[in-house]
Amino acid sequence: MPESSQEGALPAAEPSKNPVGLDPADWQQFRAAAHRILDDTIDHIANVRQNPVWQPTPDATRERFAQPIPHASRDLNDVLDDVRAHIFPHATGNLHPLFMGWVHGAGTPVGMVAELIAAGLNMNCGGRDHVGIEVEKQIVRWMSEALGYPASASGLFVTGSSMANFLAVIIAKTEALGQGARQTGLRNIEQQLVAYTSSEAHVCIAQAMQLSGMGSANLRSVPVDVAGRMRMDALSAAIAQDRAAGLLPFLVVGTAGTVNTGAIDPLSEIAEIAETEKLWFHVDGAIGALGMLSPEMRDLFAGIERSASVALDFHKWGHVPYDAGFLLVRDSAAHKAAFAQPAAYLQRSDRGLAAGDTWPCDLGPDLSRGFRALKTWMTIEALGTERIGDSIAHTCEVARYLAERLERDPRFALRAPVALNIVCFGIRGATAEFTRNLVLDIHESGLAVPSWTTLNGQLSVRCSIVNHRTTKADMDNFVGILASHLN
Ligand SMILES: Cc1ncc(COP(=O)(O)O)c(C=O)c1O
């Protein structure tokens, strides 16, 4: 630690001598402004319950961000005043315990500090021999351990699970067609490739098939049982039918926590079929995979350790600040074979900053990459997996509590079993339009943010309890909010 960072030992301000450099002219003034906004951000998190969950962005704020590009410099304090006035009050709202829409992580103060450090160091984690690469490898090893993968597995930070799932599809395709197909594409393939996932899979799987050039028409949507889990008889039948038609099944994607209801596909049984049929078995664990950090929940995901790859999001249940998606791949050679691309300007050496054999840029399409590993490492290091795992299990307990409350109340009807942390319900006798307006009215009240989805043709209110701050008392409060909108 430089001496200057100790309390009361600030360095003498060194005015910039470079008239075209972008550093502050006065470091002391900059330091004071930075400390103030750090305090404001901490206050924002600490006092989150006292503010509306969400409020609409007013016209004045929209206009503030419709200005021409500024040519002149402006005092940082003024810019930060704009941040205080326009950004803080109109954020998404996912820090608030009554934010239950979609699947949003809440972040942690530790993660915020990590982001600050990562931005200050401004490392490029695409490659080269520096500590950022070691931190990322540490997370790969930790996730291998947590998910029951071998220590030789490889992994990569990406924006989110949409991207991680896409990369997994690309790896599976390269594994099925061989390296040559990276040059020749799909034109010369003898058999059409087909993939399988459940009808409840996230839409990014179909999108990944589109982006990969294989087409979403080559993704079979396997029906689910009443609990929203992929039906194994239907999977086997679809594979047999495709083989009989001369197609080449190559990939099955199971979901550990479906986006609609949190259902977990029978991962062990999928693994069995994938092994017999020689398919790449990928798990979309965007929502659920980190549940493996909770000893009481691990059994729910039995079979995940037999998969070939897993996509997961630290920014959801892990509460690492956005964005922090991650891909874990059992066969590191297959992973690298799908992306590594030698280039004269990226040559490796056995020493110096250019050292290292496999760089993250060999494992995905990003060359320039931020230091997502730091905020993940700091979150896990500071909080520990026990505390994170307990908070994950607690969100499921809170979800079950909400479901039980709704079930006891004749005004509501549960629309799906609660497998994890997602509760879907309807208002008895209500039309889709009424339900839609109810959700939007609650948003605009600033009191809570549920979202919606359509289940079996019925528009349903959907609460996904991801937030580590959410309690059972919040659910009592939420049911009260719902009731007040029904009267
Ligand atoms: C099951 C599932 N898969 C994939 C995704 C996409 O993840 P991301 O938003 O991190 O890209 C989501 C998002 O909620 C999801 O629920």
Short mmCIF file of N, CA, C and O and ligand atoms in Angstrom, two decimals, residues 103 160-163 165 202 204 255 257-259 284 286-287 313 315-316, ligand 1:
data_model
loop_
_atom_site.label_atom_id
_atom_site.label_comp_id
_atom_site.label_asym_id
_atom_site.label_seq_id
_atom_site.Cartn_x
_atom_site.Cartn_y
_atom_site.Cartn_z
N VAL A 103 -35.11 -11.34 -13.31
CA VAL A 103 -34.18 -12.04 -12.39
C VAL A 103 -32.99 -11.11 -12.17
O VAL A 103 -32.00 -11.18 -12.88
N GLY A 160 -22.99 -12.10 -19.70
CA GLY A 160 -24.07 -12.77 -18.97
C GLY A 160 -24.30 -14.16 -19.53
O GLY A 160 -23.56 -14.61 -20.44
N SER A 161 -25.32 -14.82 -19.04
CA SER A 161 -25.54 -16.20 -19.48
C SER A 161 -26.00 -16.28 -20.93
O SER A 161 -25.83 -17.32 -21.57
N SER A 162 -26.60 -15.21 -21.45
CA SER A 162 -26.95 -15.24 -22.88
C SER A 162 -25.68 -15.50 -23.68
O SER A 162 -25.65 -16.33 -24.60
N MET A 163 -24.62 -14.80 -23.32
CA MET A 163 -23.35 -14.96 -24.02
C MET A 163 -22.70 -16.30 -23.67
O MET A 163 -22.18 -16.99 -24.54
N ASN A 165 -24.16 -19.07 -22.83
CA ASN A 165 -24.87 -20.13 -23.55
C ASN A 165 -24.49 -20.14 -25.02
O ASN A 165 -24.33 -21.20 -25.63
N HIS A 202 -34.71 -20.71 -21.77
CA HIS A 202 -34.62 -19.27 -22.06
C HIS A 202 -34.43 -19.07 -23.55
O HIS A 202 -33.76 -19.85 -24.24
N CYS A 204 -32.60 -17.25 -25.15
CA CYS A 204 -31.22 -17.06 -25.64
C CYS A 204 -30.64 -18.35 -26.23
O CYS A 204 -29.68 -18.28 -26.99
N THR A 255 -31.81 -27.02 -18.22
CA THR A 255 -31.87 -25.76 -17.49
C THR A 255 -31.93 -26.03 -15.99
O THR A 255 -32.75 -26.82 -15.52
N GLY A 257 -33.04 -24.14 -13.29
CA GLY A 257 -33.79 -22.95 -12.90
C GLY A 257 -34.33 -22.23 -14.12
O GLY A 257 -33.67 -21.34 -14.66
N THR A 258 -35.53 -22.64 -14.55
CA THR A 258 -36.08 -22.00 -15.75
C THR A 258 -36.54 -20.58 -15.43
O THR A 258 -36.91 -20.28 -14.29
N VAL A 259 -36.51 -19.76 -16.46
CA VAL A 259 -36.78 -18.34 -16.25
C VAL A 259 -38.23 -18.09 -15.83
O VAL A 259 -38.50 -17.21 -15.01
N ASP A 284 -27.81 -24.66 -18.71
CA ASP A 284 -28.03 -23.23 -18.52
C ASP A 284 -28.35 -23.04 -17.03
O ASP A 284 -29.47 -23.24 -16.59
N ALA A 286 -28.00 -20.16 -15.41
CA ALA A 286 -28.04 -18.71 -15.18
C ALA A 286 -28.67 -18.39 -13.83
O ALA A 286 -28.13 -17.61 -13.04
N ILE A 287 -29.80 -19.01 -13.57
CA ILE A 287 -30.51 -18.73 -12.33
C ILE A 287 -30.03 -19.63 -11.21
O ILE A 287 -29.73 -19.18 -10.11
N ASP A 313 -24.55 -17.05 -13.81
CA ASP A 313 -24.45 -15.60 -13.64
C ASP A 313 -24.11 -15.26 -12.20
O ASP A 313 -24.92 -15.47 -11.30
N HIS A 315 -23.95 -12.28 -11.39
CA HIS A 315 -24.71 -11.04 -11.12
C HIS A 315 -26.15 -11.32 -10.69
O HIS A 315 -26.87 -10.39 -10.37
N LYS A 316 -26.57 -12.57 -10.69
CA LYS A 316 -27.92 -12.88 -10.19
C LYS A 316 -27.80 -13.27 -8.71
O LYS A 316 -27.64 -12.39 -7.87
C1 LIG B 1 -32.54 -19.38 -17.43
C2 LIG B 1 -31.87 -18.17 -18.00
N1 LIG B 1 -30.95 -18.33 -18.97
C3 LIG B 1 -30.31 -17.28 -19.50
C4 LIG B 1 -30.57 -16.01 -19.10
C5 LIG B 1 -29.85 -14.86 -19.71
O1 LIG B 1 -28.91 -14.39 -18.79
P1 LIG B 1 -28.29 -12.93 -18.93
O2 LIG B 1 -29.43 -11.98 -18.68
O3 LIG B 1 -27.27 -12.88 -17.85
O4 LIG B 1 -27.72 -12.82 -20.29
C6 LIG B 1 -31.52 -15.79 -18.10
C7 LIG B 1 -31.85 -14.43 -17.64
O5 LIG B 1 -32.63 -14.22 -16.79
C8 LIG B 1 -32.19 -16.89 -17.53
O6 LIG B 1 -33.12 -16.75 -16.60
#
